[in-house]
PDB file of C-alpha atoms in Angstrom:
ATOM      1  CA  MET J 160      49.418 -53.263  55.158  1.00 43.00           C
ATOM      2  CA  ALA J 161      47.421 -56.364  54.260  1.00 51.00           C
ATOM      3  CA  ARG J 162      43.669 -56.112  54.210  1.00 52.00           C
ATOM      4  CA  THR J 163      41.629 -58.165  56.632  1.00 57.00           C
ATOM      5  CA  ALA J 164      39.461 -60.736  54.925  1.00 58.00           C
ATOM      6  CA  ALA J 165      35.727 -60.206  55.188  1.00 67.00           C
ATOM      7  CA  PRO J 166      33.942 -62.526  57.594  1.00 69.00           C
ATOM      8  CA  GLY J 167      32.729 -65.619  55.814  1.00 84.00           C
ATOM      9  CA  THR J 168      35.355 -65.431  53.069  1.00 90.00           C
ATOM     10  CA  ARG J 169      36.455 -69.030  53.620  1.00 95.00           C
ATOM     11  CA  ASP J 170      32.849 -70.212  53.345  1.00 96.00           C
ATOM     12  CA  THR J 171      32.306 -68.143  50.205  1.00 96.00           C
ATOM     13  CA  ILE J 172      35.359 -69.691  48.568  1.00 97.00           C
ATOM     14  CA  LEU J 173      34.370 -73.189  49.671  1.00 97.00           C
ATOM     15  CA  THR J 174      30.799 -72.775  48.434  1.00 97.00           C
ATOM     16  CA  ALA J 175      32.018 -71.561  45.048  1.00 97.00           C
ATOM     17  CA  ALA J 176      34.524 -74.403  44.767  1.00 98.00           C
ATOM     18  CA  ALA J 177      31.973 -76.996  45.875  1.00 98.00           C
ATOM     19  CA  GLY J 178      29.576 -75.967  43.130  1.00 97.00           C
ATOM     20  CA  LEU J 179      32.293 -76.073  40.491  1.00 98.00           C
ATOM     21  CA  PHE J 180      33.810 -79.332  41.721  1.00 98.00           C
ATOM     22  CA  TYR J 181      30.451 -81.061  41.789  1.00 97.00           C
ATOM     23  CA  GLU J 182      29.359 -79.800  38.384  1.00 96.00           C
ATOM     24  CA  PHE J 183      32.615 -80.246  36.459  1.00 97.00           C
ATOM     25  CA  GLY J 184      34.790 -82.519  38.604  1.00 96.00           C
ATOM     26  CA  VAL J 185      37.747 -81.650  40.797  1.00 97.00           C
ATOM     27  CA  ARG J 186      40.339 -82.391  38.134  1.00 96.00           C
ATOM     28  CA  ALA J 187      38.662 -80.161  35.521  1.00 97.00           C
ATOM     29  CA  VAL J 188      38.362 -77.071  37.737  1.00 97.00           C
ATOM     30  CA  GLY J 189      41.341 -74.767  38.009  1.00 96.00           C
ATOM     31  CA  MET J 190      42.058 -72.530  40.956  1.00 96.00           C
ATOM     32  CA  ALA J 191      41.603 -69.479  38.681  1.00 96.00           C
ATOM     33  CA  GLN J 192      37.990 -70.596  38.121  1.00 97.00           C
ATOM     34  CA  VAL J 193      37.476 -70.814  41.885  1.00 97.00           C
ATOM     35  CA  VAL J 194      38.937 -67.314  42.338  1.00 96.00           C
ATOM     36  CA  GLU J 195      36.568 -65.953  39.692  1.00 96.00           C
ATOM     37  CA  ALA J 196      33.487 -67.770  41.045  1.00 97.00           C
ATOM     38  CA  ALA J 197      34.244 -66.740  44.638  1.00 95.00           C
ATOM     39  CA  GLY J 198      35.055 -63.162  43.678  1.00 94.00           C
ATOM     40  CA  CYS J 199      38.253 -63.163  45.692  1.00 93.00           C
ATOM     41  CA  GLY J 200      41.928 -62.749  45.029  1.00 92.00           C
ATOM     42  CA  LYS J 201      44.331 -65.605  44.473  1.00 94.00           C
ATOM     43  CA  ASN J 202      46.254 -64.729  47.667  1.00 94.00           C
ATOM     44  CA  LEU J 203      43.074 -64.947  49.713  1.00 94.00           C
ATOM     45  CA  LEU J 204      42.196 -68.310  48.216  1.00 95.00           C
ATOM     46  CA  TYR J 205      45.627 -69.708  49.011  1.00 95.00           C
ATOM     47  CA  LYS J 206      45.547 -68.214  52.500  1.00 95.00           C
ATOM     48  CA  HIS J 207      42.513 -70.355  53.296  1.00 95.00           C
ATOM     49  CA  PHE J 208      43.357 -73.327  51.079  1.00 96.00           C
ATOM     50  CA  PRO J 209      47.103 -73.681  50.452  1.00 96.00           C
ATOM     51  CA  SER J 210      46.576 -76.298  47.733  1.00 96.00           C
ATOM     52  CA  LYS J 211      43.885 -77.701  45.503  1.00 96.00           C
ATOM     53  CA  ALA J 212      43.998 -80.901  47.580  1.00 96.00           C
ATOM     54  CA  ASP J 213      43.199 -78.839  50.691  1.00 97.00           C
ATOM     55  CA  LEU J 214      40.251 -77.270  48.884  1.00 98.00           C
ATOM     56  CA  ALA J 215      39.047 -80.662  47.607  1.00 98.00           C
ATOM     57  CA  ALA J 216      39.328 -82.095  51.137  1.00 98.00           C
ATOM     58  CA  ALA J 217      37.258 -79.205  52.513  1.00 98.00           C
ATOM     59  CA  TYR J 218      34.683 -79.734  49.742  1.00 98.00           C
ATOM     60  CA  LEU J 219      34.342 -83.434  50.539  1.00 98.00           C
ATOM     61  CA  THR J 220      34.205 -82.720  54.283  1.00 98.00           C
ATOM     62  CA  LEU J 221      31.440 -80.177  53.698  1.00 98.00           C
ATOM     63  CA  THR J 222      29.589 -82.653  51.496  1.00 98.00           C
ATOM     64  CA  ARG J 223      29.961 -85.355  54.139  1.00 98.00           C
ATOM     65  CA  HIS J 224      28.508 -83.103  56.827  1.00 98.00           C
ATOM     66  CA  GLU J 225      25.586 -82.197  54.578  1.00 97.00           C
ATOM     67  CA  ARG J 226      24.890 -85.869  53.804  1.00 97.00           C
ATOM     68  CA  GLU J 227      25.153 -86.830  57.480  1.00 97.00           C
ATOM     69  CA  ARG J 228      22.675 -84.091  58.460  1.00 97.00           C
ATOM     70  CA  THR J 229      20.244 -85.238  55.779  1.00 96.00           C
ATOM     71  CA  ILE J 230      20.556 -88.883  56.776  1.00 96.00           C
ATOM     72  CA  ALA J 231      20.157 -88.098  60.488  1.00 96.00           C
ATOM     73  CA  GLU J 232      16.959 -86.190  59.678  1.00 96.00           C
ATOM     74  CA  VAL J 233      15.610 -89.095  57.608  1.00 95.00           C
ATOM     75  CA  LEU J 234      16.453 -91.684  60.258  1.00 95.00           C
ATOM     76  CA  ARG J 235      15.169 -89.777  63.265  1.00 95.00           C
ATOM     77  CA  TRP J 236      11.538 -90.486  62.455  1.00 92.00           C
ATOM     78  CA  SER J 237      11.645 -94.137  63.428  1.00 92.00           C
ATOM     79  CA  THR J 238      13.491 -96.528  65.681  1.00 93.00           C
ATOM     80  CA  ASP J 239      12.427 -99.558  63.648  1.00 93.00           C
ATOM     81  CA  PRO J 240      15.463-100.818  61.669  1.00 92.00           C
ATOM     82  CA  THR J 241      13.354-101.837  58.664  1.00 94.00           C
ATOM     83  CA  ASP J 242      11.624 -98.470  58.497  1.00 95.00           C
ATOM     84  CA  ARG J 243      14.973 -96.712  58.894  1.00 95.00           C
ATOM     85  CA  LEU J 244      16.575 -98.799  56.141  1.00 95.00           C
ATOM     86  CA  LEU J 245      13.707 -98.129  53.755  1.00 95.00           C
ATOM     87  CA  ALA J 246      13.732 -94.422  54.631  1.00 95.00           C
ATOM     88  CA  LEU J 247      17.450 -94.248  53.871  1.00 95.00           C
ATOM     89  CA  VAL J 248      17.114 -96.069  50.550  1.00 94.00           C
ATOM     90  CA  THR J 249      14.150 -93.874  49.597  1.00 94.00           C
ATOM     91  CA  GLU J 250      16.156 -90.744  50.426  1.00 95.00           C
ATOM     92  CA  ILE J 251      19.002 -91.942  48.200  1.00 94.00           C
ATOM     93  CA  ALA J 252      16.538 -92.713  45.404  1.00 94.00           C
ATOM     94  CA  ASP J 253      14.992 -89.256  45.770  1.00 94.00           C
ATOM     95  CA  THR J 254      18.451 -87.656  45.708  1.00 94.00           C
ATOM     96  CA  VAL J 255      19.504 -89.340  42.465  1.00 93.00           C
ATOM     97  CA  ARG J 256      16.285 -88.175  40.775  1.00 92.00           C
ATOM     98  CA  ARG J 257      16.840 -84.496  41.583  1.00 91.00           C
ATOM     99  CA  PRO J 258      17.612 -82.181  38.692  1.00 91.00           C
ATOM    100  CA  GLY J 259      21.333 -81.512  38.514  1.00 90.00           C
ATOM    101  CA  TYR J 260      22.319 -84.734  40.241  1.00 92.00           C
ATOM    102  CA  ARG J 261      25.740 -85.652  38.877  1.00 92.00           C
ATOM    103  CA  GLY J 262      26.581 -88.671  40.992  1.00 92.00           C
ATOM    104  CA  CYS J 263      27.928 -89.190  44.471  1.00 95.00           C
ATOM    105  CA  ALA J 264      30.673 -86.640  45.188  1.00 97.00           C
ATOM    106  CA  PHE J 265      32.768 -89.277  46.992  1.00 97.00           C
ATOM    107  CA  ARG J 266      32.503 -91.880  44.270  1.00 96.00           C
ATOM    108  CA  ASN J 267      33.148 -89.185  41.671  1.00 96.00           C
ATOM    109  CA  TYR J 268      36.360 -88.096  43.384  1.00 97.00           C
ATOM    110  CA  LEU J 269      37.647 -91.653  43.658  1.00 96.00           C
ATOM    111  CA  THR J 270      36.823 -92.215  39.982  1.00 95.00           C
ATOM    112  CA  GLU J 271      38.663 -89.037  38.973  1.00 95.00           C
ATOM    113  CA  PHE J 272      41.714 -89.919  41.044  1.00 94.00           C
ATOM    114  CA  PRO J 273      41.959 -93.726  41.100  1.00 92.00           C
ATOM    115  CA  GLY J 274      44.634 -95.073  43.393  1.00 89.00           C
ATOM    116  CA  GLU J 275      45.216 -91.742  45.127  1.00 87.00           C
ATOM    117  CA  ASN J 276      45.911 -91.775  48.837  1.00 92.00           C
ATOM    118  CA  ASP J 277      45.697 -88.041  49.458  1.00 95.00           C
ATOM    119  CA  GLU J 278      43.501 -86.383  52.069  1.00 97.00           C
ATOM    120  CA  PRO J 279      40.472 -86.009  49.772  1.00 97.00           C
ATOM    121  CA  ALA J 280      40.681 -89.699  48.806  1.00 97.00           C
ATOM    122  CA  ARG J 281      40.862 -90.694  52.466  1.00 97.00           C
ATOM    123  CA  ILE J 282      37.811 -88.555  53.239  1.00 98.00           C
ATOM    124  CA  ALA J 283      35.892 -90.140  50.348  1.00 98.00           C
ATOM    125  CA  GLN J 284      36.942 -93.679  51.316  1.00 97.00           C
ATOM    126  CA  SER J 285      36.069 -93.052  54.962  1.00 98.00           C
ATOM    127  CA  TYR J 286      32.631 -91.716  54.082  1.00 98.00           C
ATOM    128  CA  LEU J 287      31.854 -94.685  51.861  1.00 98.00           C
ATOM    129  CA  ALA J 288      33.123 -97.168  54.472  1.00 98.00           C
ATOM    130  CA  ASP J 289      31.037 -95.496  57.181  1.00 98.00           C
ATOM    131  CA  SER J 290      27.986 -95.420  54.904  1.00 97.00           C
ATOM    132  CA  ARG J 291      28.425 -99.088  54.136  1.00 97.00           C
ATOM    133  CA  ALA J 292      28.745 -99.919  57.846  1.00 97.00           C
ATOM    134  CA  GLN J 293      25.586 -97.941  58.588  1.00 96.00           C
ATOM    135  CA  MET J 294      23.717 -99.753  55.810  1.00 95.00           C
ATOM    136  CA  ASP J 295      24.989-103.118  57.102  1.00 96.00           C
ATOM    137  CA  ARG J 296      23.770-102.311  60.639  1.00 95.00           C
ATOM    138  CA  LEU J 297      20.341-101.358  59.329  1.00 95.00           C
ATOM    139  CA  VAL J 298      20.060-104.496  57.187  1.00 95.00           C
ATOM    140  CA  ILE J 299      21.143-106.773  60.050  1.00 95.00           C
ATOM    141  CA  GLY J 300      18.817-104.911  62.448  1.00 94.00           C
ATOM    142  CA  ALA J 301      15.975-105.461  59.989  1.00 93.00           C
ATOM    143  CA  GLY J 302      16.593-109.212  60.110  1.00 92.00           C
ATOM    144  CA  GLY J 303      18.722-109.493  56.992  1.00 93.00           C
ATOM    145  CA  ASP J 304      22.092-111.145  56.659  1.00 94.00           C
ATOM    146  CA  GLU J 305      25.477-110.161  55.217  1.00 95.00           C
ATOM    147  CA  LEU J 306      24.518-111.381  51.746  1.00 96.00           C
ATOM    148  CA  LEU J 307      21.432-109.168  51.713  1.00 95.00           C
ATOM    149  CA  ALA J 308      23.552-106.259  52.959  1.00 96.00           C
ATOM    150  CA  ASP J 309      25.966-106.867  50.066  1.00 96.00           C
ATOM    151  CA  ARG J 310      23.105-106.928  47.572  1.00 95.00           C
ATOM    152  CA  ILE J 311      21.527-103.770  48.921  1.00 95.00           C
ATOM    153  CA  TRP J 312      24.894-101.993  48.854  1.00 96.00           C
ATOM    154  CA  LEU J 313      25.288-102.991  45.203  1.00 93.00           C
ATOM    155  CA  VAL J 314      21.853-101.562  44.447  1.00 93.00           C
ATOM    156  CA  VAL J 315      22.746 -98.332  46.255  1.00 93.00           C
ATOM    157  CA  ASN J 316      25.976 -98.086  44.242  1.00 92.00           C
ATOM    158  CA  GLY J 317      23.913 -98.633  41.112  1.00 90.00           C
ATOM    159  CA  LEU J 318      21.519 -95.871  42.119  1.00 90.00           C
ATOM    160  CA  HIS J 319      24.410 -93.437  42.328  1.00 89.00           C
ATOM    161  CA  SER J 320      25.679 -94.310  38.876  1.00 83.00           C
ATOM    162  CA  GLY J 321      22.574 -95.463  37.037  1.00 70.00           C
ATOM    163  CA  THR J 322      19.663 -93.661  35.529  1.00 73.00           C
ATOM    164  CA  PRO J 323      17.163 -91.870  37.770  1.00 74.00           C
ATOM    165  CA  THR J 324      14.313 -93.935  36.333  1.00 78.00           C
ATOM    166  CA  ASP J 325      15.845 -96.998  38.022  1.00 82.00           C
ATOM    167  CA  ALA J 326      15.313 -95.496  41.475  1.00 88.00           C
ATOM    168  CA  PRO J 327      11.682 -96.604  42.035  1.00 88.00           C
ATOM    169  CA  VAL J 328      12.551-100.132  40.903  1.00 88.00           C
ATOM    170  CA  ALA J 329      15.463-100.259  43.350  1.00 88.00           C
ATOM    171  CA  VAL J 330      13.291 -99.060  46.228  1.00 91.00           C
ATOM    172  CA  ARG J 331      10.584-101.627  45.404  1.00 91.00           C
ATOM    173  CA  TRP J 332      13.148-104.443  45.215  1.00 90.00           C
ATOM    174  CA  ILE J 333      14.763-103.520  48.530  1.00 91.00           C
ATOM    175  CA  THR J 334      11.359-103.114  50.163  1.00 90.00           C
ATOM    176  CA  GLU J 335      10.385-106.605  48.984  1.00 89.00           C
ATOM    177  CA  MET J 336      13.659-108.032  50.319  1.00 88.00           C
ATOM    178  CA  VAL J 337      13.283-106.581  53.812  1.00 88.00           C
ATOM    179  CA  ARG J 338       9.499-106.538  54.048  1.00 82.00           C
ATOM    180  CA  PRO J 339       8.106-109.400  51.931  1.00 76.00           C
ATOM    181  CA  SER J 340       4.518-109.142  50.713  1.00 67.00           C
ATOM    182  CA  GLY J 341       2.073-109.638  53.506  1.00 53.00           C
ATOM    183  CA  ALA J 342       4.585-108.682  56.211  1.00 59.00           C
ATOM    184  CA  PRO J 343       3.626-105.757  58.473  1.00 57.00           C
TER     185      PRO J 343
END
């Protein structure tokens, strides 16, 4: 008779995999490493996640939900589009300066698996497209145009792949673009 999995087993496996995937990359982590880190059997892992792609998709979905919660919290403090835009950019800058930051999970996945059209790639592409649309709305709401939105998106991409010391410079530049000196 098969044993019943302990409550929370799926979450335990996903948490273990998420840590490994973020630290080492999805491609570099084997399912045996996930089994060891989660402290579960291989059958249990495959019961919850039939393939590595399923596990990677769950990891990116979890990461997306965490990012969306963080962003919603940052944006809830103001209704002013300029303040919201600057709060979002500041949050991104703070994120990239945290110890252990290894890049954006979505960009990392797409870099590891260029040209893929699997479920994890679709999740990553969807998140980035939605993030870009949100940034565009904030820029336009703050009185900017499409060109400024493009420039700010390039700076945000640079934040995710650049050095953490660039973050304050990026925030100052964006602040100056959307709230020129002397503006309230």
